[in-house]
Coordinates of C-alpha atoms (C1' of nucleotides) in Angstrom, one line a residue:
Chain A
M35 CA -1.8 -9.3 -4.6
V36 CA 1.4 -11.2 -5.0
E37 CA -0.6 -14.3 -5.8
L38 CA -2.5 -12.5 -8.5
A39 CA 0.6 -11.1 -10.1
V40 CA 2.5 -14.5 -10.0
L41 CA -0.4 -16.4 -11.5
G42 CA -0.8 -13.7 -14.1
V43 CA 2.8 -13.7 -15.1
L44 CA 3.0 -17.5 -15.2
R45 CA 0.0 -17.5 -17.4
E46 CA 2.2 -16.3 -20.2
G47 CA 4.8 -18.9 -19.8
D48 CA 6.8 -21.0 -17.4
L49 CA 9.4 -19.1 -15.4
H50 CA 11.8 -19.5 -12.5
G51 CA 11.5 -17.3 -9.5
Y52 CA 14.3 -14.9 -10.2
E53 CA 13.0 -14.0 -13.7
L54 CA 9.4 -14.1 -12.4
R55 CA 10.3 -11.3 -10.0
K56 CA 11.5 -9.1 -12.8
R57 CA 8.3 -9.6 -14.7
V58 CA 6.2 -9.0 -11.7
R59 CA 8.1 -5.8 -11.0
E60 CA 7.5 -4.4 -14.4
L61 CA 3.9 -5.6 -14.3
L62 CA 3.3 -3.6 -11.0
G63 CA 5.3 -0.7 -12.3
P64 CA 7.8 1.4 -10.4
G65 CA 7.5 1.6 -6.7
S66 CA 6.2 -1.9 -6.1
S67 CA 9.1 -4.0 -5.1
V68 CA 8.0 -7.6 -4.5
S69 CA 11.0 -8.9 -2.7
F70 CA 12.3 -12.4 -2.8
G71 CA 11.3 -12.7 0.8
S72 CA 7.7 -12.6 -0.3
L73 CA 8.0 -14.1 -3.7
Y74 CA 9.5 -17.4 -2.8
P75 CA 7.2 -18.2 0.1
A76 CA 4.3 -17.2 -2.2
L77 CA 5.5 -19.7 -4.8
A78 CA 5.8 -22.4 -2.2
R79 CA 2.3 -21.6 -1.0
L80 CA 0.9 -21.7 -4.5
E81 CA 2.6 -25.0 -5.1
R82 CA 1.2 -26.5 -1.9
Q83 CA -2.3 -25.4 -3.1
G84 CA -1.7 -27.1 -6.4
L85 CA -2.0 -23.8 -8.4
V86 CA 1.6 -23.9 -9.8
R87 CA 3.8 -26.9 -10.4
E88 CA 7.5 -27.3 -11.0
V89 CA 8.1 -28.1 -14.7
E90 CA 11.0 -29.0 -16.9
P91 CA 12.0 -25.9 -18.7
D92 CA 10.8 -26.2 -22.3
E93 CA 12.8 -24.3 -24.8
S94 CA 10.2 -24.9 -27.4
G95 CA 7.3 -23.3 -25.4
P96 CA 5.2 -20.3 -26.4
V97 CA 7.6 -18.0 -24.7
P98 CA 10.6 -19.6 -26.3
I99 CA 13.5 -18.5 -24.2
P100 CA 12.7 -17.0 -20.8
M101 CA 16.3 -15.9 -20.5
T102 CA 17.4 -13.2 -18.2
G103 CA 19.1 -11.2 -20.8
S104 CA 22.6 -11.8 -19.4
L105 CA 24.3 -14.3 -21.7
S106 CA 27.0 -15.4 -19.3
G107 CA 24.8 -16.0 -16.3
E108 CA 22.2 -17.7 -18.5
L109 CA 24.7 -20.1 -20.0
A110 CA 26.1 -20.8 -16.6
A111 CA 22.7 -21.7 -15.2
F112 CA 21.9 -23.8 -18.2
R113 CA 25.0 -25.8 -17.9
A114 CA 24.5 -26.2 -14.2
R115 CA 21.1 -27.5 -14.8
A116 CA 22.3 -29.9 -17.5
R117 CA 24.9 -31.3 -15.2
R118 CA 23.2 -31.4 -11.9
R119 CA 19.5 -31.4 -12.6
P120 CA 18.6 -34.0 -15.2
R121 CA 15.3 -34.4 -13.4
T122 CA 14.4 -32.2 -10.5
P123 CA 16.6 -33.8 -7.8
R124 CA 15.4 -31.4 -5.1
G125 CA 17.8 -29.6 -2.9
A126 CA 20.3 -28.6 -5.5
R127 CA 20.8 -24.8 -5.8
T128 CA 19.8 -24.3 -9.4
R129 CA 16.7 -23.1 -11.2
K130 CA 13.3 -24.2 -10.4
V131 CA 10.9 -23.5 -13.2
F132 CA 7.3 -23.1 -12.4
G133 CA 4.2 -23.4 -14.6
L134 CA 0.6 -22.9 -14.0
T135 CA -1.7 -25.8 -13.4
S136 CA -5.3 -25.9 -14.7
A137 CA -6.4 -25.1 -11.1
G138 CA -4.0 -22.2 -11.2
E139 CA -5.6 -20.9 -14.4
A140 CA -9.1 -21.2 -12.8
R141 CA -7.8 -19.4 -9.7
L142 CA -6.5 -16.6 -11.8
G143 CA -9.9 -16.2 -13.3
E144 CA -11.5 -16.1 -9.9
L145 CA -9.1 -13.6 -8.6
V146 CA -9.8 -11.2 -11.4
A147 CA -13.5 -11.7 -11.1
E148 CA -13.8 -11.2 -7.3
P149 CA -14.8 -7.6 -6.4
G150 CA -13.1 -5.2 -4.0
E151 CA -10.2 -3.9 -6.0
D152 CA -8.3 -0.8 -5.0
D153 CA -6.2 1.4 -7.3
R154 CA -3.2 -0.9 -7.7
T155 CA -5.1 -4.1 -7.7
F156 CA -7.3 -2.8 -10.6
A157 CA -4.2 -2.0 -12.6
V158 CA -2.9 -5.5 -12.1
K159 CA -6.2 -7.0 -13.0
L160 CA -6.5 -4.9 -16.1
A161 CA -3.0 -5.9 -17.2
L162 CA -4.1 -9.6 -16.8
C163 CA -7.7 -9.4 -18.0
R164 CA -6.9 -10.6 -21.5
W165 CA -6.9 -14.1 -20.0
C166 CA -10.3 -14.0 -18.6
D167 CA -13.7 -14.2 -20.4
P168 CA -15.3 -11.1 -21.8
A169 CA -18.1 -11.0 -19.3
T170 CA -15.8 -11.0 -16.3
R171 CA -13.7 -8.4 -18.0
L172 CA -16.7 -6.1 -18.7
A173 CA -17.9 -6.6 -15.1
L174 CA -14.5 -5.6 -13.9
F175 CA -14.6 -2.4 -15.9
E176 CA -18.1 -1.5 -14.8
R177 CA -17.4 -2.3 -11.2
R178 CA -14.4 0.0 -11.3
R179 CA -16.3 2.7 -13.0
A180 CA -19.0 2.6 -10.4
A181 CA -16.5 2.7 -7.6
L182 CA -14.8 5.8 -9.1
A183 CA -18.0 7.6 -9.7
G184 CA -19.0 6.9 -6.0
Q185 CA -15.7 8.2 -4.8
L186 CA -16.0 11.3 -6.8
A187 CA -19.5 12.0 -5.5
A188 CA -18.4 11.4 -2.0
A189 CA -15.4 13.6 -2.3
R190 CA -17.4 16.4 -3.8
S191 CA -20.1 16.3 -1.1
S192 CA -17.4 16.1 1.6
A193 CA -15.8 19.2 0.0
A194 CA -19.1 21.0 0.0
G195 CA -19.5 20.0 3.7
T196 CA -16.4 21.6 4.9
G197 CA -17.5 24.8 3.2
G198 CA -14.3 25.5 1.3
A199 CA -12.3 26.1 4.4
L200 CA -9.2 24.4 3.0
D201 CA -5.8 25.9 2.6
R202 CA -4.6 26.2 -1.0
Y203 CA -2.5 23.0 -0.8
R204 CA -5.5 20.9 0.2
R205 CA -7.7 22.6 -2.3
S206 CA -5.2 21.9 -5.1
L207 CA -4.9 18.3 -3.9
F208 CA -8.6 18.0 -4.0
E209 CA -9.0 19.5 -7.5
R210 CA -6.2 17.2 -8.8
E211 CA -7.9 14.2 -7.3
A212 CA -11.3 15.1 -8.8
D213 CA -9.7 15.8 -12.1
V214 CA -7.8 12.5 -12.2
T215 CA -10.9 10.6 -11.2
E216 CA -13.0 12.2 -13.9
R217 CA -10.5 11.4 -16.5
D218 CA -10.3 7.8 -15.3
I219 CA -14.0 7.5 -15.6
A220 CA -13.9 8.7 -19.1
W221 CA -11.0 6.3 -19.8
L222 CA -13.0 3.4 -18.4
D223 CA -15.9 4.4 -20.6
G224 CA -13.6 4.1 -23.6
L225 CA -12.5 0.7 -22.5
I226 CA -16.1 -0.4 -21.9
A227 CA -17.1 0.8 -25.3
A228 CA -14.2 -0.9 -27.0
E229 CA -15.2 -4.1 -25.2
Q230 CA -18.7 -3.9 -26.5
V231 CA -17.5 -3.5 -30.0
T232 CA -15.3 -6.5 -29.9
D233 CA -17.8 -8.5 -27.8
P234 CA -21.3 -7.1 -28.0
R235 CA -22.4 -9.4 -25.2
T236 CA -23.7 -11.8 -27.8
P237 CA -21.2 -14.7 -27.7
E238 CA -22.3 -16.0 -31.1
P239 CA -21.9 -13.4 -33.8
S240 CA -23.8 -15.6 -36.3
T241 CA -24.8 -13.0 -38.8
T242 CA -22.2 -10.3 -38.1
G243 CA -18.9 -9.9 -39.8
G244 CA -15.5 -11.0 -38.6
P245 CA -14.5 -10.5 -34.9
S246 CA -11.3 -8.7 -36.1
S247 CA -8.3 -8.8 -33.8
Chain B
M293 CA 2.4 7.0 7.7
V294 CA 0.0 6.9 10.7
E295 CA 2.4 8.9 12.7
L296 CA 2.6 11.6 10.1
A297 CA -1.2 11.8 9.7
V298 CA -1.8 11.9 13.5
L299 CA 0.8 14.6 14.1
G300 CA -0.6 16.5 11.1
V301 CA -4.2 16.4 12.3
L302 CA -3.3 17.2 15.8
R303 CA -1.3 20.2 14.6
E304 CA -4.7 21.9 13.8
G305 CA -6.1 21.3 17.3
D306 CA -6.4 19.0 20.2
L307 CA -8.5 15.9 19.6
H308 CA -9.5 12.6 21.2
G309 CA -8.8 9.3 19.4
Y310 CA -12.2 8.7 18.0
E311 CA -12.6 12.0 16.4
L312 CA -8.9 11.9 15.3
R313 CA -9.6 8.8 13.4
K314 CA -12.4 10.5 11.3
R315 CA -10.1 13.4 10.5
V316 CA -7.3 11.1 9.5
R317 CA -9.7 9.1 7.3
E318 CA -10.8 12.2 5.5
L319 CA -7.2 13.4 5.2
L320 CA -6.1 10.1 3.6
G321 CA -9.1 10.0 1.4
P322 CA -11.4 7.1 0.6
G323 CA -9.8 3.6 0.7
S324 CA -7.4 4.3 3.5
S325 CA -9.0 3.0 6.6
V326 CA -6.7 3.6 9.7
S327 CA -8.4 1.3 12.2
F328 CA -8.5 1.8 15.9
G329 CA -6.2 -1.1 16.2
S330 CA -3.5 0.9 14.7
L331 CA -4.5 4.4 15.8
Y332 CA -4.5 3.8 19.6
P333 CA -1.2 2.0 19.7
A334 CA 0.2 4.8 17.6
L335 CA -1.1 7.4 20.0
A336 CA 0.4 5.5 22.9
R337 CA 3.7 5.2 21.1
L338 CA 3.7 8.9 20.3
E339 CA 2.9 9.7 23.9
R340 CA 5.8 7.6 25.1
Q341 CA 8.1 9.5 22.7
G342 CA 6.8 12.8 24.1
L343 CA 5.4 13.9 20.8
V344 CA 1.9 14.2 22.0
R345 CA 0.5 14.7 25.4
E346 CA -2.9 14.3 27.0
V347 CA -4.4 17.7 27.6
E348 CA -7.5 19.0 29.2
P349 CA -10.1 19.7 26.5
D350 CA -10.1 23.4 26.0
E351 CA -13.4 24.7 24.6
S352 CA -11.8 28.1 23.9
G353 CA -9.0 26.8 21.7
P354 CA -8.3 27.6 18.1
V355 CA -10.6 24.8 17.0
P356 CA -13.3 25.8 19.4
I357 CA -15.4 22.6 19.7
P358 CA -13.9 19.5 18.2
M359 CA -17.3 17.9 18.5
T360 CA -18.2 14.7 16.7
G361 CA -21.2 16.1 15.1
S362 CA -23.6 13.9 16.9
L363 CA -25.4 16.0 19.5
S364 CA -26.6 13.2 21.7
G365 CA -23.4 11.3 21.9
E366 CA -21.5 14.5 22.3
L367 CA -23.5 15.6 25.3
A368 CA -23.3 12.2 26.8
A369 CA -19.6 12.2 26.6
F370 CA -19.4 15.7 28.0
R371 CA -21.5 14.8 31.0
A372 CA -19.5 11.7 31.6
R373 CA -16.4 13.7 31.6
A374 CA -17.9 16.4 33.8
R375 CA -18.9 13.8 36.3
R376 CA -16.0 11.3 36.3
R377 CA -13.1 13.2 34.9
P378 CA -12.7 16.5 36.6
R379 CA -8.9 16.2 36.0
T380 CA -7.6 13.2 34.0
P381 CA -8.0 10.5 36.6
R382 CA -6.5 7.8 34.3
G383 CA -8.3 4.5 33.7
A384 CA -11.8 5.8 33.4
R385 CA -13.4 5.0 30.1
T386 CA -14.0 8.4 28.8
R387 CA -12.4 10.7 26.4
K388 CA -8.7 11.2 26.3
V389 CA -7.9 14.4 24.5
F390 CA -4.4 14.7 22.9
G391 CA -2.4 17.6 21.9
L392 CA 0.9 18.2 20.1
T393 CA 4.0 19.0 22.2
S394 CA 6.7 21.2 20.8
A395 CA 8.8 18.0 20.1
G396 CA 5.8 16.7 18.2
E397 CA 5.7 19.8 16.0
A398 CA 9.4 19.5 15.3
R399 CA 8.9 15.8 14.5
L400 CA 6.1 16.7 12.0
G401 CA 8.5 19.1 10.3
E402 CA 11.1 16.3 10.1
L403 CA 8.7 13.8 8.7
V404 CA 7.6 16.1 5.9
A405 CA 11.2 17.0 5.1
E406 CA 12.6 13.5 4.9
P407 CA 12.7 12.1 1.4
G408 CA 11.4 8.9 0.0
E409 CA 7.7 9.6 -0.4
D410 CA 5.4 7.4 -2.5
D411 CA 2.1 8.4 -4.1
R412 CA 0.1 8.4 -1.0
T413 CA 2.7 9.7 1.4
F414 CA 3.2 12.7 -0.9
A415 CA -0.5 13.4 -0.8
V416 CA -0.5 13.4 3.0
K417 CA 2.6 15.6 3.1
L418 CA 1.1 18.0 0.7
A419 CA -2.0 18.3 2.8
L420 CA 0.1 19.0 5.8
C421 CA 2.9 21.1 4.3
R422 CA 1.2 24.4 5.2
W423 CA 2.8 23.8 8.7
C424 CA 6.3 23.6 7.6
D425 CA 8.7 26.3 6.4
P426 CA 8.7 27.4 2.7
A427 CA 12.1 25.9 1.9
T428 CA 11.1 22.4 3.1
R429 CA 7.9 22.7 1.1
L430 CA 9.6 23.7 -2.1
A431 CA 12.1 20.9 -1.6
L432 CA 9.2 18.5 -1.2
F433 CA 7.6 19.7 -4.5
E434 CA 10.8 19.5 -6.4
R435 CA 11.8 16.2 -5.1
R436 CA 8.4 14.9 -6.1
R437 CA 8.7 16.4 -9.5
A438 CA 12.0 14.8 -10.1
A439 CA 10.7 11.4 -9.0
L440 CA 7.8 11.6 -11.4
A441 CA 10.0 12.7 -14.3
G442 CA 12.3 9.8 -13.6
Q443 CA 9.4 7.4 -13.5
L444 CA 8.0 8.7 -16.7
A445 CA 11.3 8.4 -18.5
A446 CA 11.9 4.9 -17.1
A447 CA 8.4 3.8 -18.1
R448 CA 8.9 5.1 -21.7
S449 CA 12.2 3.5 -22.2
S450 CA 10.8 0.2 -20.8
A451 CA 7.9 0.5 -23.2
A452 CA 10.3 1.1 -26.1
G453 CA 12.3 -2.0 -24.9
T454 CA 9.4 -4.4 -25.2
G455 CA 8.9 -3.2 -28.7
G456 CA 5.2 -2.5 -28.4
A457 CA 4.4 -6.2 -27.9
L458 CA 1.6 -5.4 -25.4
D459 CA -2.0 -6.3 -25.7
R460 CA -4.4 -3.4 -25.9
Y461 CA -5.3 -3.5 -22.2
R462 CA -1.7 -3.1 -21.2
R463 CA -1.1 -0.5 -23.8
S464 CA -4.1 1.5 -22.6
L465 CA -2.9 1.1 -19.0
F466 CA 0.5 2.4 -20.0
E467 CA -0.9 5.3 -21.9
R468 CA -3.1 6.3 -19.0
E469 CA -0.2 6.1 -16.6
A470 CA 2.0 8.2 -18.8
D471 CA -0.8 10.8 -19.2
V472 CA -1.5 11.0 -15.5
T473 CA 2.2 11.4 -14.7
E474 CA 2.7 14.1 -17.3
R475 CA -0.3 16.0 -15.9
D476 CA 1.0 15.6 -12.4
I477 CA 4.3 17.0 -13.4
A478 CA 2.6 20.0 -14.9
W479 CA 0.5 20.3 -11.7
L480 CA 3.6 20.3 -9.6
D481 CA 5.1 23.0 -11.8
G482 CA 2.1 25.1 -11.0
L483 CA 2.5 24.5 -7.3
I484 CA 6.2 25.3 -7.5
A485 CA 5.6 28.5 -9.4
A486 CA 3.0 29.6 -6.9
E487 CA 5.4 28.9 -4.1
Q488 CA 8.1 31.1 -5.7
V489 CA 5.7 33.9 -6.0
T490 CA 4.8 33.8 -2.3
D491 CA 8.3 32.9 -1.3
P492 CA 11.1 33.5 -3.8
R493 CA 13.7 31.5 -1.9
T494 CA 15.5 34.6 -0.8
P495 CA 14.4 35.1 2.8
E496 CA 16.2 38.4 2.7
P497 CA 15.8 40.0 -0.7
S498 CA 18.3 42.7 0.1
T499 CA 21.6 42.3 -1.7
T500 CA 21.9 38.8 -3.2
G501 CA 21.2 38.1 -6.8
G502 CA 19.4 35.2 -8.3
P503 CA 19.9 31.8 -6.7
S504 CA 19.2 30.2 -10.1
S505 CA 19.2 26.5 -8.9
Chain C
dG294 C1' 41.1 -15.9 -6.2
dT295 C1' 38.0 -12.5 -6.0
dC296 C1' 34.1 -10.1 -7.6
dA297 C1' 29.7 -9.6 -9.8
dT298 C1' 25.6 -11.8 -11.1
dC299 C1' 22.3 -15.4 -11.0
dA300 C1' 19.5 -18.1 -8.0
dT301 C1' 16.9 -19.9 -3.9
dG302 C1' 15.7 -19.7 0.3
dT303 C1' 15.1 -18.5 5.9
dA304 C1' 14.5 -15.4 10.0
dA305 C1' 13.3 -11.3 12.3
dG306 C1' 10.6 -7.6 12.5
dC307 C1' 7.4 -3.7 11.1
dC308 C1' 3.1 -2.1 10.2
dG309 C1' -1.4 -2.6 9.9
dT310 C1' -5.9 -5.2 9.9
dT311 C1' -9.8 -7.8 11.9
dA312 C1' -12.0 -9.4 15.8
dC313 C1' -12.7 -9.2 20.4
dA314 C1' -13.5 -7.0 25.2
dT315 C1' -15.1 -3.2 27.9
dG316 C1' -18.0 0.4 29.1
dA317 C1' -20.8 4.9 29.1
dT318 C1' -25.0 7.2 27.5
dT319 C1' -29.2 8.2 24.7
dG320 C1' -33.4 7.0 22.6
dC321 C1' -37.0 3.8 22.0
Chain D
dG251 C1' -34.2 -3.6 29.0
dC252 C1' -32.2 -3.2 24.3
dA253 C1' -30.0 -1.3 20.4
dA254 C1' -27.1 2.2 18.6
dT255 C1' -23.4 5.3 19.0
dC256 C1' -19.4 7.0 21.2
dA257 C1' -15.0 5.7 23.1
dT258 C1' -10.7 3.1 24.3
dG259 C1' -8.2 -0.4 24.1
dT260 C1' -5.9 -5.7 23.5
dA261 C1' -4.8 -10.0 20.9
dA262 C1' -4.1 -12.7 17.0
dC263 C1' -2.8 -12.7 12.7
dG264 C1' -1.1 -11.7 7.9
dG265 C1' 1.7 -9.7 4.4
dC266 C1' 5.7 -7.8 3.1
dT267 C1' 10.4 -5.9 3.8
dT268 C1' 15.2 -6.2 5.2
dA269 C1' 18.9 -8.7 6.3
dC270 C1' 21.1 -12.8 6.3
dA271 C1' 22.8 -17.6 4.6
dT272 C1' 24.0 -20.5 0.8
dG273 C1' 25.9 -21.7 -3.4
dA274 C1' 27.0 -21.9 -8.5
dT275 C1' 29.3 -19.7 -12.4
dG276 C1' 31.9 -16.5 -15.6
dA277 C1' 35.0 -12.6 -16.1
dC278 C1' 39.0 -10.3 -14.8

DNA sequence: GTCATCATGTAAGCCGTTACATGATTGC
DNA sequence: GCAATCATGTAACGGCTTACATGATGAC
């Protein structure tokens, strides 16, 4: 989970841990904390695995200034780096900027592709799936759709099994759950349809018009 | 989480661990497993705390026969108990039926009342809130409503902050999230309204006027 | 000089899972 | 006898959180 999120966020540009955490937090939405106590060890792990690598902060990169938003702290950190870290001297207490390696990119693709996503994992994958190939993406959507349809059917048969002997709170909970699931399925159908318009599973649109976007 | 679910399920009738697990699973819905490895230690813990107690299985209780549904296994277990466990001899490998103590009931009320519920915890509490007093229940609903409203507002301002620079997957995810949250708020409003019809917050509707929170 | 913020980590502990061990009983 | 199911646990392990330790810098 953390691994997926970190790789996904780094895919968009090099970042240091502190800023990375913010991005991960807003990626996962409210309620998912991702503390430093799990983020830094995760980064260390990923580095050992060769999926991320410490890089020199490039101010001319695709995400030009991964600044924190606070001018003062930002400047302070920059100066500190300029003075004490001309070239990753290890051990100094300043920023360590990480970037994805090619192995890391591949791993991200694998993580999105591998099945068995729950509610939250799916949301993260969806937020990241722009980076993976259309087939993987479509498979993800259809896998999710099937899972939801299965859940819905199971829930309904289970409800039929108990014979409606639920108090009103549980009944309401049940109805809400079914409603949300139904809507989610419709939502996924929309995503799938959009996917097939942009990428009609024929990777070479030789005769067709422009791919838009 | 497990504690809450176990106490809640036992509130409806005495059960042994194996059956308890099934009930907890269907209470938490699909995707939440609650393995034996966490259930049995939890039961032991609750017993040490005096919140549950081993009881003799009463076939004349409010939930008459907490049978597993499998006739063969059920009969087998019954016979085993009849032969080897005339009166909880401890250590034999047969059923141990647990029931809630009065302390356990009180604890259940506390757990539902204490704030800080996430998505899943709220669902469990809602499924269980029939057992707690109307004021606690109403507080739960309103707390949840406020939390969702806050989330929605935060998400919207955050979306405005990024300036709409999201790819279509993230945008869709965002829209879905907002939609679900809005519907949930409306749903909670319905629950709250229903609550106030049944219990208009004035336990003694004699002299006092409107509480008008 | 003190406080807040940025920044990186380590240590202890909680909570839960998987995998394993044990054992009774039924049905084949 | 063997497999499946019911039934109760223990052990090892993993992931994530909280709390702590460290330290730089700018603002007041």
